[in-house]
Amino acid sequence: MTILLFGVTKDIIGSSTLSMPSSSEFGIKKTKTVKELKEYLGKMYPELKKLSSLAVAVNNSYANDDTIIDNFDEIALIPPVSGG
Amino acid sequence: MNFKRYQRQTILKDFGAEAQHKLKDSSILVIGAGGLGIPALLYLNAMGVGTIGIVEQDIIEITNLQRQVLYTEKDLGRSKIEVVLERLRAQNSNTQFKTFDTFLTRHNALEIISQFDVIVDGSDNFPTRYLINDACVILKKPFVSGAIQGFEGQLSVFNYQGGPTYRCLFPNMPTQKEIPNCNENGVLGVIPGIVGNLQALEAVKIVAGIGEILNGKLLLFNGLNQSYQTITFSLQPGNLMLQELQKSYGAELCEATAGISVEEIAEKIKAGKALQIIDVRTVTEFESLSLPQVKAVNIPLDELKGRIQELDLQIPIYLLCQSGKRSAMAMGMLEEINNQLELYNIIGGVDRFLAHHKWN
């Protein structure tokens, strides 16, 4: 699973993409949800948990916490940016 | 209308004289004449938009020049709105301009936005972005949102024909601590040029009725690998139900509220007016560098809430700090406690006083 990082998430994680190994990382076999992914990433990178608005897209569509994801999905973490 | 002038676009089969007339009859408001607003303004004006509004209260600083390409070294220290108006008038004398020499605040947003068909958000901070969203939802106006950070940009058209809003994508306003904001936000100079031009394109498409609007889609631009990625998102119907603006857009303000320039303060002081100026810097900062002419009272930001009884709430309160940022936070804080107060943030703070003061 590839996670594309935008804005401040790139700075927090320290690269522009993140490859997630396999679903066993989550301790759950096949299906996972966006919520579980967020919790997992939050443990790895506690700074992410501080973001009050963080959009997650799965295969280029905005995803809710209960959206199901699998290993072939492309995920994007999109925080709002404010610069003008 | 001088058609020859627009001939290169009116010969386009999918644009034509009809779209050109629509442009002429339209009114577009650009909020912020900075990195995003400048390219948007230049092209909207060049293409023949009939009425253009501009909201801006900043002064041109040296750090603006790497991306705000309309301003020159000679313009340093001048007000942006004055310089922009001068250049845009010279560029197209047929355009009607409506200028608003102010920052957008919850007190003026509805009145200003209601006068235009389409809004272009070129602001540089979250409070203003959420304020624009809410005001546009209430007034049912589409707005073209552009935002930048570093090497990246985001673009979308919100609230278009009952479509999704900014809050459908980002429900909660970030605090200043979590995401870089305002002047601390680094950006490569050309990035706002790209995003601001894309905003002009969307605004023109909306008023001319051509093409597909970036509605329910967020465009993510990454300048480092020249990638454009589009994310689709949908309406959360509750977000269209807004009836009124929030009481406050939070303590996380960046001059997004009523600001006053050091020149205006200096004039008032010279005229012998006694002003209630509260310096919210730390005691150490205050003691090591204070301005004797200003006669400020020092109440550090983190003590402000507890010492509110020391303020005279019946008269205007002018807030001061080193650069204008903590004073803006102080302003948000006081506004949350009591939204009837007359508050002013002294733009640029002590730094600006030292650079620009004209005491004699």
Coordinates of C-alpha atoms in Angstrom, one line a residue:
Chain A
M1 CA 0.0 0.0 0.0
T2 CA 1.3 3.4 -1.0
I3 CA 0.5 6.5 1.0
L4 CA 1.1 9.8 -0.7
L5 CA 1.8 12.7 1.7
F6 CA 0.9 16.3 1.3
G7 CA 1.5 19.5 3.2
V8 CA 2.6 19.2 6.7
T9 CA 2.2 15.4 6.8
K10 CA 5.3 15.3 4.5
D11 CA 7.2 17.2 7.1
I12 CA 6.0 15.0 9.9
I13 CA 6.8 11.7 8.3
G14 CA 9.9 13.0 6.5
S15 CA 9.2 11.9 3.0
S16 CA 6.7 12.4 0.2
T17 CA 5.4 8.8 0.1
L18 CA 5.2 6.0 2.6
S19 CA 5.0 2.4 1.7
M20 CA 3.1 0.2 4.1
P21 CA 4.4 -3.3 4.3
S22 CA 1.5 -5.8 4.5
S23 CA -1.8 -6.0 6.1
S24 CA -0.3 -8.0 9.0
E25 CA 1.1 -4.7 10.3
F26 CA -2.4 -3.9 11.5
G27 CA -2.8 -7.2 13.2
I28 CA -5.9 -7.7 11.2
K29 CA -5.8 -10.0 8.2
K30 CA -7.5 -8.6 5.1
T31 CA -9.8 -5.7 5.4
K32 CA -8.9 -2.6 7.2
T33 CA -10.5 0.7 7.5
V34 CA -9.3 4.3 7.2
K35 CA -9.9 4.6 10.9
E36 CA -7.5 1.8 11.7
L37 CA -4.9 3.2 9.3
K38 CA -5.2 6.6 11.0
E39 CA -4.7 5.0 14.4
Y40 CA -1.7 3.0 13.2
L41 CA -0.1 6.1 11.6
G42 CA -0.9 8.1 14.8
K43 CA 1.1 5.6 16.9
M44 CA 4.0 5.7 14.5
Y45 CA 3.9 9.5 14.1
P46 CA 2.2 11.1 17.1
E47 CA 2.4 14.5 15.5
L48 CA -0.3 13.4 13.0
K49 CA -2.8 13.0 15.8
K50 CA -2.6 16.7 16.5
L51 CA -4.1 17.6 13.1
S52 CA -7.7 18.6 13.6
S53 CA -8.6 18.3 9.9
L54 CA -6.8 15.7 7.9
A55 CA -8.5 14.5 4.8
V56 CA -7.8 10.9 3.6
A57 CA -8.3 9.9 0.0
V58 CA -8.5 6.3 -1.1
N59 CA -7.9 5.9 -4.9
N60 CA -8.5 9.6 -5.4
S61 CA -11.8 9.7 -3.5
Y62 CA -12.4 11.4 -0.2
A63 CA -12.8 8.6 2.4
N64 CA -14.6 8.4 5.7
D65 CA -13.3 6.6 8.8
D66 CA -15.2 3.4 7.9
T67 CA -14.0 3.2 4.3
I68 CA -12.4 -0.2 3.6
I69 CA -8.9 -0.2 2.3
D70 CA -6.7 -3.0 1.0
N71 CA -3.1 -3.5 -0.1
F72 CA -3.6 -2.3 -3.6
D73 CA -5.2 1.0 -2.8
E74 CA -3.5 4.3 -3.1
I75 CA -4.0 6.4 -0.1
A76 CA -3.3 10.2 0.2
L77 CA -3.1 12.2 3.4
I78 CA -4.2 15.7 2.7
P79 CA -4.1 18.4 5.4
P80 CA -5.5 21.9 4.6
V81 CA -2.9 24.5 3.7
S82 CA -3.4 28.2 4.2
G83 CA -0.7 30.1 2.4
G84 CA -1.6 32.7 -0.2
Chain B
M1 CA -17.0 47.0 -25.7
N2 CA -13.8 47.1 -27.8
F3 CA -13.9 43.6 -29.4
K4 CA -10.6 43.9 -31.1
R5 CA -8.9 43.8 -27.7
Y6 CA -10.4 40.4 -26.9
Q7 CA -10.3 39.0 -30.4
R8 CA -7.9 36.3 -29.5
Q9 CA -10.4 34.7 -27.1
T10 CA -13.6 35.7 -28.9
I11 CA -12.5 33.8 -32.0
L12 CA -12.5 30.6 -29.9
K13 CA -15.6 28.6 -30.9
D14 CA -16.3 27.6 -27.3
F15 CA -15.9 31.1 -26.0
G16 CA -17.0 33.7 -28.5
A17 CA -18.6 37.1 -28.2
E18 CA -21.3 35.6 -26.0
A19 CA -18.9 34.6 -23.3
Q20 CA -17.1 37.9 -23.6
H21 CA -20.3 39.7 -22.9
K22 CA -20.9 37.5 -19.8
L23 CA -17.4 38.4 -18.6
K24 CA -18.1 42.1 -19.0
D25 CA -21.4 41.8 -17.1
S26 CA -19.8 39.8 -14.3
S27 CA -18.3 40.9 -11.0
I28 CA -15.5 39.0 -9.3
L29 CA -14.1 39.7 -5.8
V30 CA -10.5 38.8 -5.1
I31 CA -9.7 38.5 -1.4
G32 CA -6.0 39.3 -0.8
A33 CA -3.7 40.9 -3.3
G34 CA -0.8 38.7 -2.4
G35 CA 0.9 35.7 -4.1
L36 CA -2.4 34.2 -5.3
G37 CA -4.4 37.4 -5.7
I38 CA -2.0 39.2 -8.0
P39 CA -1.9 36.7 -10.9
A40 CA -5.6 36.2 -10.5
L41 CA -6.3 39.9 -10.7
L42 CA -3.9 40.5 -13.6
Y43 CA -5.6 37.9 -15.8
L44 CA -9.2 38.6 -14.8
N45 CA -8.5 42.2 -15.6
A46 CA -6.8 41.4 -18.9
M47 CA -9.5 39.1 -20.0
G48 CA -12.2 41.7 -19.6
V49 CA -14.1 41.0 -16.4
G50 CA -16.4 44.0 -16.0
T51 CA -16.3 44.6 -12.3
I52 CA -13.4 43.6 -10.0
G53 CA -13.3 43.9 -6.3
I54 CA -10.2 43.7 -4.1
V55 CA -9.9 43.3 -0.4
E56 CA -6.5 44.0 1.1
Q57 CA -5.0 46.0 3.9
D58 CA -1.3 45.0 3.9
I59 CA 1.7 47.1 3.2
I60 CA 4.3 46.0 0.7
E61 CA 7.3 44.5 2.3
I62 CA 10.6 43.3 1.0
T63 CA 9.7 39.6 1.7
N64 CA 6.7 39.9 -0.6
L65 CA 8.7 40.6 -3.8
Q66 CA 9.9 37.0 -4.4
R67 CA 6.3 35.9 -5.3
Q68 CA 4.0 39.0 -5.5
V69 CA 5.3 40.0 -8.9
L70 CA 3.2 43.1 -9.5
Y71 CA 5.1 45.0 -6.8
T72 CA 8.5 46.6 -7.4
E73 CA 11.3 47.8 -5.1
K74 CA 9.9 51.3 -5.4
D75 CA 6.6 50.2 -3.9
L76 CA 8.1 49.1 -0.6
G77 CA 6.2 50.7 2.3
R78 CA 3.2 51.6 0.2
S79 CA -0.2 50.1 0.6
K80 CA -0.9 47.1 -1.6
I81 CA -4.4 48.2 -2.6
E82 CA -3.2 51.5 -3.8
V83 CA -0.4 50.1 -6.0
V84 CA -2.6 47.2 -7.3
L85 CA -5.3 49.7 -8.3
E86 CA -2.9 51.9 -10.1
R87 CA -1.5 49.0 -12.1
L88 CA -4.8 47.4 -12.9
R89 CA -6.3 50.7 -14.1
A90 CA -3.3 51.2 -16.4
Q91 CA -3.8 47.6 -17.7
N92 CA -7.5 47.9 -18.5
S93 CA -9.3 51.3 -18.3
N94 CA -12.7 49.6 -19.0
T95 CA -12.8 47.7 -15.7
Q96 CA -14.9 49.0 -12.8
F97 CA -13.0 48.6 -9.6
K98 CA -14.3 48.3 -6.1
T99 CA -11.6 48.4 -3.5
F100 CA -11.9 47.6 0.2
D101 CA -9.0 48.9 2.2
T102 CA -9.6 46.5 5.1
F103 CA -9.0 42.9 6.1
L104 CA -12.1 40.7 5.8
T105 CA -13.7 40.3 9.2
R106 CA -16.9 38.8 10.5
H107 CA -18.2 42.3 10.7
N108 CA -17.7 43.2 7.0
A109 CA -17.6 39.9 5.2
L110 CA -21.3 39.5 4.3
E111 CA -21.6 43.1 3.2
I112 CA -18.6 42.9 0.9
I113 CA -19.2 39.4 -0.5
S114 CA -22.8 40.1 -1.3
Q115 CA -21.8 42.6 -4.0
F116 CA -20.2 40.1 -6.3
D117 CA -21.0 37.0 -8.4
V118 CA -17.9 34.9 -7.7
I119 CA -15.3 35.1 -5.0
V120 CA -11.6 34.2 -5.4
D121 CA -10.0 33.3 -2.1
G122 CA -6.4 34.4 -2.1
S123 CA -6.1 34.8 1.6
D124 CA -3.2 33.5 3.7
N125 CA -4.7 32.2 6.9
F126 CA -7.3 29.7 8.1
P127 CA -9.6 32.1 10.0
T128 CA -10.2 34.1 6.8
R129 CA -10.6 30.9 4.7
Y130 CA -13.3 29.6 7.1
L131 CA -14.9 33.0 7.2
I132 CA -15.1 33.2 3.4
N133 CA -16.6 29.7 3.3
D134 CA -19.3 30.5 5.8
A135 CA -20.1 33.9 4.3
C136 CA -20.3 32.4 0.8
V137 CA -22.6 29.6 2.0
I138 CA -24.9 32.0 3.7
L139 CA -25.0 34.2 0.6
K140 CA -25.0 31.3 -1.9
K141 CA -22.0 32.5 -3.7
P142 CA -19.5 30.1 -5.4
F143 CA -15.9 30.7 -4.4
V144 CA -12.6 29.6 -6.0
S145 CA -10.2 28.6 -3.3
G146 CA -6.5 28.4 -3.8
A147 CA -3.9 27.7 -1.1
I148 CA -0.2 27.0 -1.2
Q149 CA 2.6 25.8 1.0
G150 CA 6.1 25.0 0.2
F151 CA 6.2 23.4 -3.3
E152 CA 2.5 22.5 -3.3
G153 CA -0.8 24.0 -4.1
Q154 CA -4.5 23.1 -3.6
L155 CA -7.4 24.3 -5.7
S156 CA -11.1 23.8 -5.7
V157 CA -14.4 25.5 -6.4
F158 CA -16.6 25.4 -3.3
N159 CA -20.3 26.1 -2.9
Y160 CA -20.9 26.0 -6.6
Q161 CA -24.6 25.4 -7.4
G162 CA -25.3 23.7 -4.1
G163 CA -22.1 21.6 -4.4
P164 CA -19.7 20.7 -1.5
T165 CA -18.0 23.4 0.6
Y166 CA -14.7 23.9 2.2
R167 CA -16.0 22.4 5.4
C168 CA -17.0 19.2 3.6
L169 CA -13.3 18.6 2.9
F170 CA -11.8 20.1 6.1
P171 CA -14.6 20.3 8.8
N172 CA -12.5 21.8 11.6
M173 CA -10.3 24.8 11.5
P174 CA -6.7 23.9 12.3
T175 CA -5.0 25.7 15.1
Q176 CA -2.0 27.8 14.4
K177 CA 0.2 25.4 16.3
E178 CA -0.4 22.4 14.0
I179 CA 0.0 23.9 10.6
P180 CA 2.3 26.6 9.4
N181 CA 0.4 29.8 8.8
C182 CA 0.9 33.3 7.6
N183 CA 4.4 34.6 7.2
E184 CA 6.0 31.6 8.7
N185 CA 4.8 29.6 5.8
G186 CA 7.6 29.1 3.3
V187 CA 6.8 28.9 -0.4
L188 CA 8.7 28.8 -3.6
G189 CA 7.9 32.1 -5.4
V190 CA 6.4 30.6 -8.6
I191 CA 4.0 28.3 -6.9
P192 CA 1.3 30.9 -6.0
G193 CA 1.7 32.2 -9.6
I194 CA 0.6 28.8 -10.9
V195 CA -2.2 28.3 -8.4
G196 CA -3.5 31.9 -8.7
N197 CA -3.7 31.6 -12.5
L198 CA -5.6 28.4 -12.1
Q199 CA -8.0 30.3 -9.9
A200 CA -8.5 33.0 -12.5
L201 CA -9.3 30.2 -15.0
E202 CA -12.0 28.7 -12.8
A203 CA -13.5 32.1 -12.0
V204 CA -13.7 32.9 -15.7
K205 CA -15.2 29.5 -16.5
I206 CA -17.9 30.0 -13.9
V207 CA -19.0 33.5 -15.2
A208 CA -18.6 32.6 -18.9
G209 CA -20.4 29.3 -18.4
I210 CA -17.8 27.2 -20.2
G211 CA -16.0 24.0 -19.5
E212 CA -16.3 21.8 -16.4
I213 CA -16.0 23.5 -13.1
L214 CA -13.7 22.0 -10.4
N215 CA -16.7 21.4 -8.2
G216 CA -16.5 18.5 -5.7
K217 CA -12.9 18.0 -6.8
L218 CA -9.7 19.1 -5.1
L219 CA -6.7 19.6 -7.3
L220 CA -3.4 18.9 -5.6
F221 CA -0.4 20.4 -7.4
N222 CA 3.1 19.3 -6.5
G223 CA 5.7 21.5 -8.2
L224 CA 8.6 19.2 -7.3
N225 CA 7.4 16.4 -9.7
Q226 CA 4.9 18.5 -11.8
S227 CA 2.0 16.3 -10.7
Y228 CA -1.6 17.2 -10.7
Q229 CA -3.8 14.9 -8.8
T230 CA -7.6 15.3 -8.4
I231 CA -9.5 14.0 -5.4
T232 CA -13.3 13.8 -5.5
F233 CA -15.4 14.6 -2.5
S234 CA -19.0 15.0 -1.8
L235 CA -21.4 17.4 -0.1
Q236 CA -22.2 16.9 3.6
P237 CA -25.6 18.6 3.4
G238 CA -25.5 20.0 6.9
N239 CA -22.7 22.3 5.8
L240 CA -25.2 24.2 3.5
M241 CA -27.5 24.9 6.5
L242 CA -25.4 27.7 7.9
Q243 CA -27.6 30.7 8.8
E244 CA -25.1 33.0 10.4
L245 CA -21.4 33.5 10.9
Q246 CA -19.6 32.2 13.9
K247 CA -19.2 34.6 16.9
S248 CA -15.5 34.4 16.4
Y249 CA -13.1 32.8 14.1
G250 CA -10.8 31.9 16.9
A251 CA -7.7 33.1 18.6
E252 CA -5.5 31.9 15.7
L253 CA -5.6 35.1 13.7
C254 CA -3.0 36.6 11.4
E255 CA -4.0 40.1 10.9
A256 CA -7.3 38.8 9.6
T257 CA -9.1 41.1 11.8
A258 CA -9.4 44.8 12.2
G259 CA -5.9 46.1 11.9
I260 CA -4.5 49.5 12.3
S261 CA -1.2 50.7 10.8
V262 CA 1.6 52.2 12.9
E263 CA 1.3 55.4 10.8
E264 CA -2.4 55.8 12.0
I265 CA -1.4 55.2 15.6
A266 CA 1.5 57.7 15.3
E267 CA -0.9 60.3 13.9
K268 CA -3.4 59.8 16.7
I269 CA -0.6 60.1 19.3
K270 CA 0.8 63.2 17.7
A271 CA -2.6 64.7 17.7
G272 CA -2.5 64.3 21.5
K273 CA -5.0 61.5 21.8
A274 CA -4.7 59.2 24.8
L275 CA -4.9 55.6 23.5
Q276 CA -5.4 52.4 25.4
I277 CA -2.5 50.5 24.0
I278 CA -1.8 47.0 25.5
D279 CA 1.6 45.5 24.8
V280 CA 1.2 41.7 25.1
R281 CA 4.9 40.9 24.9
T282 CA 6.7 39.3 27.9
V283 CA 7.9 41.6 30.7
T284 CA 11.5 41.0 29.6
E285 CA 10.8 42.0 26.0
F286 CA 8.8 45.0 27.1
E287 CA 11.6 46.2 29.5
S288 CA 14.4 45.7 27.0
L289 CA 12.6 47.4 24.1
S290 CA 9.7 49.7 24.5
L291 CA 8.6 52.8 22.7
P292 CA 8.4 55.7 25.1
Q293 CA 6.1 57.7 22.7
V294 CA 3.6 54.9 22.6
K295 CA 2.8 54.7 26.3
A296 CA 1.7 51.1 26.2
V297 CA 0.6 49.1 29.2
N298 CA 2.4 45.7 29.4
I299 CA 0.1 42.7 30.0
P300 CA 1.8 39.6 28.6
L301 CA -0.3 37.4 26.4
D302 CA -0.5 34.4 28.8
E303 CA -1.7 36.7 31.6
L304 CA -4.2 38.6 29.5
K305 CA -7.3 36.5 30.4
G306 CA -6.6 36.7 34.1
R307 CA -6.0 40.5 34.0
I308 CA -8.9 41.6 31.9
Q309 CA -10.2 43.7 34.7
E310 CA -7.2 46.0 34.1
L311 CA -8.6 47.0 30.7
D312 CA -11.1 49.7 30.1
L313 CA -13.7 47.9 28.0
Q314 CA -15.7 51.0 27.2
I315 CA -13.0 52.5 24.9
P316 CA -11.0 51.1 22.0
I317 CA -8.2 48.7 22.8
Y318 CA -5.1 48.7 20.6
L319 CA -3.0 45.6 20.9
L320 CA 0.7 45.6 20.3
C321 CA 3.5 43.0 20.2
Q322 CA 6.8 42.6 18.4
S323 CA 5.5 41.7 15.0
G324 CA 1.7 41.8 15.1
K325 CA 1.1 38.1 15.6
R326 CA 0.7 37.7 19.3
S327 CA -1.4 40.8 19.4
A328 CA -3.6 39.2 16.8
M329 CA -3.9 36.2 19.0
A330 CA -4.7 38.5 22.0
M331 CA -7.4 40.1 19.8
G332 CA -9.0 36.7 19.1
M333 CA -8.8 35.9 22.8
L334 CA -10.5 39.1 23.9
E335 CA -13.1 38.7 21.1
E336 CA -14.0 35.3 22.4
I337 CA -14.6 36.7 25.9
N338 CA -16.6 39.6 24.7
N339 CA -17.5 40.2 21.1
Q340 CA -18.7 43.7 21.7
L341 CA -15.3 45.2 22.3
E342 CA -13.7 47.6 19.9
L343 CA -10.3 46.0 19.2
Y344 CA -7.5 46.9 16.9
N345 CA -4.4 44.9 16.1
I346 CA -1.4 47.2 15.4
I347 CA -0.1 45.7 12.2
G348 CA 3.6 44.8 12.2
G349 CA 3.9 45.7 15.9
V350 CA 7.0 47.2 17.4
D351 CA 9.1 46.1 14.4
R352 CA 7.0 48.3 12.1
F353 CA 7.2 51.2 14.5
L354 CA 10.9 51.1 14.5
A355 CA 11.0 50.9 10.7
H356 CA 8.3 53.3 9.8
H357 CA 7.7 55.7 12.6
K358 CA 7.3 59.3 11.6
W359 CA 7.3 61.1 14.9
N360 CA 8.5 64.5 13.7

